[in-house]
Amino acid sequence: MQAAYAEAELRDDIEVGDLPDYDVKFPTKGIQIHSDYTLYGHFFFLAQLFTGIDKVHFYLDHESGIRAACLSAFHERIAAREVDAFYVRINKNTTVNERRQAKALADAVFNKEKQCFPNLGDHEVALKLIQERIKAFSKIGKWNDKWLVHLYPNMSEPEKAVCCLVGTSQYAPEHIAKLYQRASLHGIDRFFMQLRRSISLLERPLHTASSSRRVWHGYSLYNPEVVVKLLEIYRVYYNYVQAGEDDRTPAMRLGLAKGKIAIEDLLHFVPNVNQRMSA
């Protein structure tokens, strides 16, 4: 983790993401937008969508550009204690066997510490242990970030660590512990997995057998415009048509829709041309 901070501090502008290498070809159609412009546009758009949401918790990838965009877009609501933001870092390079060993070791440590709280369940014990570890935080980087190694590692999120990016002095210790305990990137990782499996053009690149580490996209049309259209179709379907276990769509949870929209209504929807012309 120290290495990640040291690498970030070498940038001329800490808030700018990684730029394309010189050997990367720019698109022949359209333009390629800088990642920091995209990040800021995304979070300021979220700020508009979340105006009716009383409380928002962000669990973000460990990237300084994401932190800067999120805190800039929500700085007023953060000051009002309406928005919290956390880094979540996991080690995606571990093998299945390494993940199993790490989980077994963490379970053994947790079960040993759990003996000190014989009258509490696993969840309550975890909150107690988190509160104790928060008191012994060590500061990392010039921003004095404080990281907590998660007490419940699992196979999908090995070596998970969490860092709060905003002040929590006004929260009770138990509430702070709950925010750390529920930290996860599983939701967004699951969405990306569904996206890649649903749209073949977004399949991960295939590595060749040569030692030059070249990759190729087996189903790519090499036309970004097609990908944009497919993403838009999937976005509407995911947010307004596909319901979760609670029988609600993401749009319903955010108050953007009163009910599920039938796929037939989307396919047969025709905008009012006169309204568009007058607009």
PDB file of C-alpha atoms in Angstrom:
ATOM      1  CA  MET A   1       0.000   0.000   0.000  1.00  0.00           C
ATOM      2  CA  GLN A   2       2.891   2.358   0.711  1.00  0.00           C
ATOM      3  CA  ALA A   3       4.101   1.760  -2.856  1.00  0.00           C
ATOM      4  CA  ALA A   4       0.761   2.908  -4.268  1.00  0.00           C
ATOM      5  CA  TYR A   5       1.004   6.200  -2.379  1.00  0.00           C
ATOM      6  CA  ALA A   6       4.619   6.709  -3.444  1.00  0.00           C
ATOM      7  CA  GLU A   7       3.683   6.112  -7.091  1.00  0.00           C
ATOM      8  CA  ALA A   8       0.769   8.564  -6.896  1.00  0.00           C
ATOM      9  CA  GLU A   9       2.978  11.301  -5.431  1.00  0.00           C
ATOM     10  CA  LEU A  10       5.273  11.095  -8.481  1.00  0.00           C
ATOM     11  CA  ARG A  11       2.549  12.496 -10.740  1.00  0.00           C
ATOM     12  CA  ASP A  12       2.768  16.142 -11.790  1.00  0.00           C
ATOM     13  CA  ASP A  13      -0.899  16.484 -10.882  1.00  0.00           C
ATOM     14  CA  ILE A  14      -2.071  14.010  -8.244  1.00  0.00           C
ATOM     15  CA  GLU A  15      -5.701  14.290  -9.362  1.00  0.00           C
ATOM     16  CA  VAL A  16      -5.032  13.328 -12.990  1.00  0.00           C
ATOM     17  CA  GLY A  17      -5.382   9.666 -13.884  1.00  0.00           C
ATOM     18  CA  ASP A  18      -3.012   7.617 -15.968  1.00  0.00           C
ATOM     19  CA  LEU A  19      -2.642   8.870 -19.551  1.00  0.00           C
ATOM     20  CA  PRO A  20      -2.526   6.516 -22.567  1.00  0.00           C
ATOM     21  CA  ASP A  21       0.892   5.261 -23.591  1.00  0.00           C
ATOM     22  CA  TYR A  22       2.508   6.773 -26.680  1.00  0.00           C
ATOM     23  CA  ASP A  23       1.978   3.551 -28.628  1.00  0.00           C
ATOM     24  CA  VAL A  24      -1.798   3.572 -28.072  1.00  0.00           C
ATOM     25  CA  LYS A  25      -3.731   4.576 -31.159  1.00  0.00           C
ATOM     26  CA  PHE A  26      -6.435   7.198 -30.805  1.00  0.00           C
ATOM     27  CA  PRO A  27      -9.919   6.379 -32.160  1.00  0.00           C
ATOM     28  CA  THR A  28     -10.435   7.029 -35.865  1.00  0.00           C
ATOM     29  CA  LYS A  29     -13.948   8.300 -35.146  1.00  0.00           C
ATOM     30  CA  GLY A  30     -14.963  10.759 -32.469  1.00  0.00           C
ATOM     31  CA  ILE A  31     -12.650  11.861 -29.670  1.00  0.00           C
ATOM     32  CA  GLN A  32     -11.131  10.272 -26.594  1.00  0.00           C
ATOM     33  CA  ILE A  33     -12.055  12.078 -23.368  1.00  0.00           C
ATOM     34  CA  HIS A  34      -9.530  12.456 -20.568  1.00  0.00           C
ATOM     35  CA  SER A  35     -10.434  10.175 -17.662  1.00  0.00           C
ATOM     36  CA  ASP A  36     -10.455  13.053 -15.140  1.00  0.00           C
ATOM     37  CA  TYR A  37     -13.101  14.911 -17.204  1.00  0.00           C
ATOM     38  CA  THR A  38     -15.200  11.761 -17.219  1.00  0.00           C
ATOM     39  CA  LEU A  39     -14.801  11.289 -13.460  1.00  0.00           C
ATOM     40  CA  TYR A  40     -15.836  14.828 -12.608  1.00  0.00           C
ATOM     41  CA  GLY A  41     -18.767  14.723 -15.009  1.00  0.00           C
ATOM     42  CA  HIS A  42     -19.903  11.418 -13.495  1.00  0.00           C
ATOM     43  CA  PHE A  43     -19.841  12.586  -9.868  1.00  0.00           C
ATOM     44  CA  PHE A  44     -21.449  15.966 -10.568  1.00  0.00           C
ATOM     45  CA  PHE A  45     -24.204  14.122 -12.428  1.00  0.00           C
ATOM     46  CA  LEU A  46     -24.615  11.837  -9.412  1.00  0.00           C
ATOM     47  CA  ALA A  47     -24.896  14.939  -7.213  1.00  0.00           C
ATOM     48  CA  GLN A  48     -27.919  15.992  -9.265  1.00  0.00           C
ATOM     49  CA  LEU A  49     -29.496  12.535  -9.102  1.00  0.00           C
ATOM     50  CA  PHE A  50     -28.979  12.229  -5.335  1.00  0.00           C
ATOM     51  CA  THR A  51     -30.591  15.527  -4.347  1.00  0.00           C
ATOM     52  CA  GLY A  52     -33.578  13.656  -2.936  1.00  0.00           C
ATOM     53  CA  ILE A  53     -31.485  11.073  -1.049  1.00  0.00           C
ATOM     54  CA  ASP A  54     -31.041  11.903   2.639  1.00  0.00           C
ATOM     55  CA  LYS A  55     -27.840   9.927   3.201  1.00  0.00           C
ATOM     56  CA  VAL A  56     -25.225   8.662   0.720  1.00  0.00           C
ATOM     57  CA  HIS A  57     -22.240   6.372   1.378  1.00  0.00           C
ATOM     58  CA  PHE A  58     -19.572   6.059  -1.333  1.00  0.00           C
ATOM     59  CA  TYR A  59     -17.199   3.078  -1.397  1.00  0.00           C
ATOM     60  CA  LEU A  60     -14.564   3.921  -3.999  1.00  0.00           C
ATOM     61  CA  ASP A  61     -11.572   2.359  -5.717  1.00  0.00           C
ATOM     62  CA  HIS A  62      -8.206   3.467  -4.323  1.00  0.00           C
ATOM     63  CA  GLU A  63      -7.471   6.196  -6.889  1.00  0.00           C
ATOM     64  CA  SER A  64      -6.699   9.844  -6.083  1.00  0.00           C
ATOM     65  CA  GLY A  65      -8.599  11.089  -9.134  1.00  0.00           C
ATOM     66  CA  ILE A  66     -11.780   9.376  -7.932  1.00  0.00           C
ATOM     67  CA  ARG A  67     -11.331  10.880  -4.465  1.00  0.00           C
ATOM     68  CA  ALA A  68     -10.878  14.392  -5.882  1.00  0.00           C
ATOM     69  CA  ALA A  69     -13.935  14.138  -8.147  1.00  0.00           C
ATOM     70  CA  CYS A  70     -16.189  12.740  -5.418  1.00  0.00           C
ATOM     71  CA  LEU A  71     -15.170  15.272  -2.755  1.00  0.00           C
ATOM     72  CA  SER A  72     -15.448  18.176  -5.209  1.00  0.00           C
ATOM     73  CA  ALA A  73     -18.969  17.265  -6.321  1.00  0.00           C
ATOM     74  CA  PHE A  74     -20.277  16.556  -2.816  1.00  0.00           C
ATOM     75  CA  HIS A  75     -18.214  18.915  -0.632  1.00  0.00           C
ATOM     76  CA  GLU A  76     -21.273  20.811   0.665  1.00  0.00           C
ATOM     77  CA  ARG A  77     -23.166  17.655   1.594  1.00  0.00           C
ATOM     78  CA  ILE A  78     -20.024  16.165   3.138  1.00  0.00           C
ATOM     79  CA  ALA A  79     -19.707  19.246   5.362  1.00  0.00           C
ATOM     80  CA  ALA A  80     -23.377  18.804   6.306  1.00  0.00           C
ATOM     81  CA  ARG A  81     -22.699  15.121   7.217  1.00  0.00           C
ATOM     82  CA  GLU A  82     -25.080  13.920   4.492  1.00  0.00           C
ATOM     83  CA  VAL A  83     -22.401  12.129   2.429  1.00  0.00           C
ATOM     84  CA  ASP A  84     -19.569   9.815   3.489  1.00  0.00           C
ATOM     85  CA  ALA A  85     -16.789   8.469   1.276  1.00  0.00           C
ATOM     86  CA  PHE A  86     -14.440   5.521   1.750  1.00  0.00           C
ATOM     87  CA  TYR A  87     -11.602   3.953  -0.193  1.00  0.00           C
ATOM     88  CA  VAL A  88     -11.843   0.178  -0.588  1.00  0.00           C
ATOM     89  CA  ARG A  89      -8.745  -1.697  -1.716  1.00  0.00           C
ATOM     90  CA  ILE A  90      -8.528  -5.400  -2.551  1.00  0.00           C
ATOM     91  CA  ASN A  91      -5.799  -7.581  -4.013  1.00  0.00           C
ATOM     92  CA  LYS A  92      -7.120  -8.873  -7.338  1.00  0.00           C
ATOM     93  CA  ASN A  93      -3.875 -10.623  -8.259  1.00  0.00           C
ATOM     94  CA  THR A  94      -4.146 -13.488  -5.769  1.00  0.00           C
ATOM     95  CA  THR A  95      -4.831 -17.044  -6.857  1.00  0.00           C
ATOM     96  CA  VAL A  96      -7.732 -19.155  -5.619  1.00  0.00           C
ATOM     97  CA  ASN A  97      -5.444 -21.134  -3.294  1.00  0.00           C
ATOM     98  CA  GLU A  98      -3.949 -17.929  -1.876  1.00  0.00           C
ATOM     99  CA  ARG A  99      -7.436 -16.575  -1.213  1.00  0.00           C
ATOM    100  CA  ARG A 100      -8.453 -19.759   0.569  1.00  0.00           C
ATOM    101  CA  GLN A 101      -5.339 -19.679   2.745  1.00  0.00           C
ATOM    102  CA  ALA A 102      -5.833 -16.012   3.609  1.00  0.00           C
ATOM    103  CA  LYS A 103      -9.474 -16.597   4.519  1.00  0.00           C
ATOM    104  CA  ALA A 104      -8.621 -19.614   6.676  1.00  0.00           C
ATOM    105  CA  LEU A 105      -5.962 -17.608   8.532  1.00  0.00           C
ATOM    106  CA  ALA A 106      -8.321 -14.652   9.057  1.00  0.00           C
ATOM    107  CA  ASP A 107     -11.076 -16.978  10.301  1.00  0.00           C
ATOM    108  CA  ALA A 108      -8.681 -18.530  12.809  1.00  0.00           C
ATOM    109  CA  VAL A 109      -7.612 -15.121  14.137  1.00  0.00           C
ATOM    110  CA  PHE A 110     -11.203 -13.943  14.366  1.00  0.00           C
ATOM    111  CA  ASN A 111     -12.397 -17.083  16.174  1.00  0.00           C
ATOM    112  CA  LYS A 112      -9.603 -16.677  18.705  1.00  0.00           C
ATOM    113  CA  GLU A 113     -10.497 -13.040  19.385  1.00  0.00           C
ATOM    114  CA  LYS A 114     -14.194 -13.920  19.504  1.00  0.00           C
ATOM    115  CA  GLN A 115     -13.593 -15.912  22.688  1.00  0.00           C
ATOM    116  CA  CYS A 116     -13.267 -12.599  24.542  1.00  0.00           C
ATOM    117  CA  PHE A 117     -16.941 -11.867  23.770  1.00  0.00           C
ATOM    118  CA  PRO A 118     -18.792 -15.130  24.535  1.00  0.00           C
ATOM    119  CA  ASN A 119     -22.230 -13.485  24.718  1.00  0.00           C
ATOM    120  CA  LEU A 120     -22.079 -11.720  21.338  1.00  0.00           C
ATOM    121  CA  GLY A 121     -22.706 -12.911  17.799  1.00  0.00           C
ATOM    122  CA  ASP A 122     -20.169 -12.699  14.977  1.00  0.00           C
ATOM    123  CA  HIS A 123     -21.479  -9.367  13.669  1.00  0.00           C
ATOM    124  CA  GLU A 124     -21.419  -7.715  17.089  1.00  0.00           C
ATOM    125  CA  VAL A 125     -17.932  -9.085  17.786  1.00  0.00           C
ATOM    126  CA  ALA A 126     -16.681  -7.700  14.472  1.00  0.00           C
ATOM    127  CA  LEU A 127     -18.002  -4.239  15.359  1.00  0.00           C
ATOM    128  CA  LYS A 128     -16.256  -4.388  18.735  1.00  0.00           C
ATOM    129  CA  LEU A 129     -12.946  -5.384  17.134  1.00  0.00           C
ATOM    130  CA  ILE A 130     -13.257  -2.671  14.490  1.00  0.00           C
ATOM    131  CA  GLN A 131     -13.720  -0.033  17.187  1.00  0.00           C
ATOM    132  CA  GLU A 132     -10.573  -1.260  18.925  1.00  0.00           C
ATOM    133  CA  ARG A 133      -8.547  -1.201  15.707  1.00  0.00           C
ATOM    134  CA  ILE A 134      -9.732   2.291  14.820  1.00  0.00           C
ATOM    135  CA  LYS A 135      -8.065   3.581  17.986  1.00  0.00           C
ATOM    136  CA  ALA A 136      -4.705   2.147  16.805  1.00  0.00           C
ATOM    137  CA  PHE A 137      -4.774   3.458  13.242  1.00  0.00           C
ATOM    138  CA  SER A 138      -1.451   4.148  11.520  1.00  0.00           C
ATOM    139  CA  LYS A 139      -1.250   7.064   9.067  1.00  0.00           C
ATOM    140  CA  ILE A 140      -0.113   6.459   5.479  1.00  0.00           C
ATOM    141  CA  GLY A 141       0.932   8.978   2.810  1.00  0.00           C
ATOM    142  CA  LYS A 142       1.053  12.765   2.989  1.00  0.00           C
ATOM    143  CA  TRP A 143      -2.731  12.831   3.401  1.00  0.00           C
ATOM    144  CA  ASN A 144      -2.439  10.811   6.652  1.00  0.00           C
ATOM    145  CA  ASP A 145      -4.955   8.238   5.398  1.00  0.00           C
ATOM    146  CA  LYS A 146      -5.968   5.661   7.987  1.00  0.00           C
ATOM    147  CA  TRP A 147      -6.600   2.142   6.723  1.00  0.00           C
ATOM    148  CA  LEU A 148      -8.445  -0.710   8.380  1.00  0.00           C
ATOM    149  CA  VAL A 149      -7.737  -4.280   7.276  1.00  0.00           C
ATOM    150  CA  HIS A 150     -11.149  -5.902   6.975  1.00  0.00           C
ATOM    151  CA  LEU A 151     -12.021  -8.556   9.540  1.00  0.00           C
ATOM    152  CA  TYR A 152     -14.164 -10.651   7.219  1.00  0.00           C
ATOM    153  CA  PRO A 153     -12.185 -11.361   4.033  1.00  0.00           C
ATOM    154  CA  ASN A 154     -13.940 -13.523   1.472  1.00  0.00           C
ATOM    155  CA  MET A 155     -13.078 -15.252  -1.776  1.00  0.00           C
ATOM    156  CA  SER A 156     -14.351 -12.390  -3.948  1.00  0.00           C
ATOM    157  CA  GLU A 157     -12.563  -9.606  -2.028  1.00  0.00           C
ATOM    158  CA  PRO A 158      -9.214 -10.888  -0.712  1.00  0.00           C
ATOM    159  CA  GLU A 159      -7.025  -8.728   1.532  1.00  0.00           C
ATOM    160  CA  LYS A 160      -9.675  -6.028   1.700  1.00  0.00           C
ATOM    161  CA  ALA A 161      -8.747  -2.757   3.413  1.00  0.00           C
ATOM    162  CA  VAL A 162     -10.913   0.333   4.015  1.00  0.00           C
ATOM    163  CA  CYS A 163     -10.036   4.012   4.501  1.00  0.00           C
ATOM    164  CA  CYS A 164     -12.447   6.816   5.427  1.00  0.00           C
ATOM    165  CA  LEU A 165     -11.931   9.972   3.325  1.00  0.00           C
ATOM    166  CA  VAL A 166     -14.070  12.356   5.388  1.00  0.00           C
ATOM    167  CA  GLY A 167     -14.251  13.322   9.054  1.00  0.00           C
ATOM    168  CA  THR A 168     -16.201  11.028  11.380  1.00  0.00           C
ATOM    169  CA  SER A 169     -15.777  12.846  14.691  1.00  0.00           C
ATOM    170  CA  GLN A 170     -19.515  13.521  14.925  1.00  0.00           C
ATOM    171  CA  TYR A 171     -20.411   9.832  14.677  1.00  0.00           C
ATOM    172  CA  ALA A 172     -20.726   7.400  17.548  1.00  0.00           C
ATOM    173  CA  PRO A 173     -17.972   4.720  17.562  1.00  0.00           C
ATOM    174  CA  GLU A 174     -20.469   1.939  16.844  1.00  0.00           C
ATOM    175  CA  HIS A 175     -21.864   3.798  13.814  1.00  0.00           C
ATOM    176  CA  ILE A 176     -18.364   4.366  12.412  1.00  0.00           C
ATOM    177  CA  ALA A 177     -17.625   0.665  12.857  1.00  0.00           C
ATOM    178  CA  LYS A 178     -20.775  -0.232  10.894  1.00  0.00           C
ATOM    179  CA  LEU A 179     -19.695   1.989   7.995  1.00  0.00           C
ATOM    180  CA  TYR A 180     -16.316   0.215   7.855  1.00  0.00           C
ATOM    181  CA  GLN A 181     -17.908  -3.209   8.203  1.00  0.00           C
ATOM    182  CA  ARG A 182     -20.261  -2.826   5.236  1.00  0.00           C
ATOM    183  CA  ALA A 183     -17.555  -1.459   2.906  1.00  0.00           C
ATOM    184  CA  SER A 184     -17.387  -3.433  -0.332  1.00  0.00           C
ATOM    185  CA  LEU A 185     -16.789  -3.162  -4.080  1.00  0.00           C
ATOM    186  CA  HIS A 186     -18.760  -6.330  -4.755  1.00  0.00           C
ATOM    187  CA  GLY A 187     -21.740  -4.465  -6.243  1.00  0.00           C
ATOM    188  CA  ILE A 188     -19.791  -2.615  -8.919  1.00  0.00           C
ATOM    189  CA  ASP A 189     -17.605  -5.658  -9.688  1.00  0.00           C
ATOM    190  CA  ARG A 190     -20.742  -7.740 -10.153  1.00  0.00           C
ATOM    191  CA  PHE A 191     -22.217  -5.093 -12.466  1.00  0.00           C
ATOM    192  CA  PHE A 192     -19.079  -5.055 -14.618  1.00  0.00           C
ATOM    193  CA  MET A 193     -19.148  -8.846 -14.802  1.00  0.00           C
ATOM    194  CA  GLN A 194     -22.788  -8.806 -15.964  1.00  0.00           C
ATOM    195  CA  LEU A 195     -21.969  -6.083 -18.473  1.00  0.00           C
ATOM    196  CA  ARG A 196     -19.099  -8.017 -20.040  1.00  0.00           C
ATOM    197  CA  ARG A 197     -21.122 -11.210 -20.220  1.00  0.00           C
ATOM    198  CA  SER A 198     -24.125  -9.461 -21.752  1.00  0.00           C
ATOM    199  CA  ILE A 199     -22.245  -7.411 -24.361  1.00  0.00           C
ATOM    200  CA  SER A 200     -19.670  -9.428 -26.263  1.00  0.00           C
ATOM    201  CA  LEU A 201     -17.924  -6.267 -27.522  1.00  0.00           C
ATOM    202  CA  LEU A 202     -16.858  -5.558 -23.935  1.00  0.00           C
ATOM    203  CA  GLU A 203     -15.290  -8.960 -23.391  1.00  0.00           C
ATOM    204  CA  ARG A 204     -11.838  -8.814 -21.847  1.00  0.00           C
ATOM    205  CA  PRO A 205      -9.015  -8.884 -24.426  1.00  0.00           C
ATOM    206  CA  LEU A 206      -7.438 -12.240 -25.249  1.00  0.00           C
ATOM    207  CA  HIS A 207      -3.701 -12.705 -24.789  1.00  0.00           C
ATOM    208  CA  THR A 208      -1.694 -14.211 -27.624  1.00  0.00           C
ATOM    209  CA  ALA A 209       0.786 -17.022 -27.117  1.00  0.00           C
ATOM    210  CA  SER A 210       3.711 -14.787 -28.077  1.00  0.00           C
ATOM    211  CA  SER A 211       6.033 -13.236 -25.517  1.00  0.00           C
ATOM    212  CA  SER A 212       5.281  -9.707 -26.690  1.00  0.00           C
ATOM    213  CA  ARG A 213       2.142  -9.625 -24.513  1.00  0.00           C
ATOM    214  CA  ARG A 214      -0.042  -8.513 -27.411  1.00  0.00           C
ATOM    215  CA  VAL A 215      -3.797  -8.693 -26.906  1.00  0.00           C
ATOM    216  CA  TRP A 216      -6.733  -8.721 -29.287  1.00  0.00           C
ATOM    217  CA  HIS A 217     -10.488  -8.298 -28.958  1.00  0.00           C
ATOM    218  CA  GLY A 218     -12.193 -11.291 -30.474  1.00  0.00           C
ATOM    219  CA  TYR A 219     -15.612  -9.676 -30.928  1.00  0.00           C
ATOM    220  CA  SER A 220     -14.663  -6.040 -31.303  1.00  0.00           C
ATOM    221  CA  LEU A 221     -16.075  -3.997 -34.188  1.00  0.00           C
ATOM    222  CA  TYR A 222     -13.416  -1.343 -33.567  1.00  0.00           C
ATOM    223  CA  ASN A 223     -16.093   1.330 -33.663  1.00  0.00           C
ATOM    224  CA  PRO A 224     -16.633   3.154 -30.342  1.00  0.00           C
ATOM    225  CA  GLU A 225     -19.996   4.462 -31.534  1.00  0.00           C
ATOM    226  CA  VAL A 226     -21.435   0.936 -31.497  1.00  0.00           C
ATOM    227  CA  VAL A 227     -20.237   0.358 -27.932  1.00  0.00           C
ATOM    228  CA  VAL A 228     -21.824   3.641 -26.796  1.00  0.00           C
ATOM    229  CA  LYS A 229     -25.189   2.593 -28.247  1.00  0.00           C
ATOM    230  CA  LEU A 230     -25.053  -0.860 -26.642  1.00  0.00           C
ATOM    231  CA  LEU A 231     -24.068   0.614 -23.285  1.00  0.00           C
ATOM    232  CA  GLU A 232     -27.002   3.015 -23.450  1.00  0.00           C
ATOM    233  CA  ILE A 233     -29.427   0.171 -24.163  1.00  0.00           C
ATOM    234  CA  TYR A 234     -28.026  -1.913 -21.314  1.00  0.00           C
ATOM    235  CA  ARG A 235     -28.043   1.074 -18.924  1.00  0.00           C
ATOM    236  CA  VAL A 236     -31.752   1.679 -19.496  1.00  0.00           C
ATOM    237  CA  TYR A 237     -32.576  -2.023 -19.166  1.00  0.00           C
ATOM    238  CA  TYR A 238     -30.514  -2.437 -15.984  1.00  0.00           C
ATOM    239  CA  ASN A 239     -31.883   0.671 -14.254  1.00  0.00           C
ATOM    240  CA  TYR A 240     -35.534   0.616 -15.302  1.00  0.00           C
ATOM    241  CA  VAL A 241     -36.450  -2.958 -16.285  1.00  0.00           C
ATOM    242  CA  GLN A 242     -34.352  -5.469 -14.318  1.00  0.00           C
ATOM    243  CA  ALA A 243     -35.521  -5.810 -10.710  1.00  0.00           C
ATOM    244  CA  GLY A 244     -33.432  -7.122  -7.835  1.00  0.00           C
ATOM    245  CA  GLU A 245     -34.299  -9.480  -4.991  1.00  0.00           C
ATOM    246  CA  ASP A 246     -36.435  -6.724  -3.423  1.00  0.00           C
ATOM    247  CA  ASP A 247     -38.516  -6.618  -6.645  1.00  0.00           C
ATOM    248  CA  ARG A 248     -37.370  -3.037  -7.266  1.00  0.00           C
ATOM    249  CA  THR A 249     -35.190  -1.591 -10.008  1.00  0.00           C
ATOM    250  CA  PRO A 250     -32.272   0.776  -9.280  1.00  0.00           C
ATOM    251  CA  ALA A 251     -34.390   3.652 -10.610  1.00  0.00           C
ATOM    252  CA  MET A 252     -37.145   2.789  -8.123  1.00  0.00           C
ATOM    253  CA  ARG A 253     -34.666   2.751  -5.229  1.00  0.00           C
ATOM    254  CA  LEU A 254     -33.478   6.246  -6.177  1.00  0.00           C
ATOM    255  CA  GLY A 255     -37.026   7.557  -6.569  1.00  0.00           C
ATOM    256  CA  LEU A 256     -36.636   8.047 -10.330  1.00  0.00           C
ATOM    257  CA  ALA A 257     -39.401   5.581 -11.219  1.00  0.00           C
ATOM    258  CA  LYS A 258     -42.595   4.442  -9.508  1.00  0.00           C
ATOM    259  CA  GLY A 259     -42.485   0.908 -10.892  1.00  0.00           C
ATOM    260  CA  LYS A 260     -40.802  -1.492 -13.290  1.00  0.00           C
ATOM    261  CA  ILE A 261     -40.964  -0.571 -16.971  1.00  0.00           C
ATOM    262  CA  ALA A 262     -41.891  -3.377 -19.343  1.00  0.00           C
ATOM    263  CA  ILE A 263     -39.376  -4.119 -22.071  1.00  0.00           C
ATOM    264  CA  GLU A 264     -42.228  -3.861 -24.602  1.00  0.00           C
ATOM    265  CA  ASP A 265     -42.849  -0.251 -23.555  1.00  0.00           C
ATOM    266  CA  LEU A 266     -39.203   0.600 -24.197  1.00  0.00           C
ATOM    267  CA  LEU A 267     -39.137  -1.103 -27.597  1.00  0.00           C
ATOM    268  CA  HIS A 268     -42.307   0.626 -28.770  1.00  0.00           C
ATOM    269  CA  PHE A 269     -41.518   4.037 -27.266  1.00  0.00           C
ATOM    270  CA  VAL A 270     -41.544   6.798 -29.902  1.00  0.00           C
ATOM    271  CA  PRO A 271     -40.590  10.327 -28.767  1.00  0.00           C
ATOM    272  CA  ASN A 272     -42.935  13.147 -29.635  1.00  0.00           C
ATOM    273  CA  VAL A 273     -41.282  14.820 -32.614  1.00  0.00           C
ATOM    274  CA  ASN A 274     -43.130  18.093 -32.106  1.00  0.00           C
ATOM    275  CA  GLN A 275     -41.946  18.349 -28.500  1.00  0.00           C
ATOM    276  CA  ARG A 276     -38.346  17.714 -29.581  1.00  0.00           C
ATOM    277  CA  MET A 277     -38.585  20.347 -32.322  1.00  0.00           C
ATOM    278  CA  SER A 278     -39.977  22.970 -29.939  1.00  0.00           C
ATOM    279  CA  ALA A 279     -37.285  22.157 -27.343  1.00  0.00           C
TER     280      ALA A 279
END
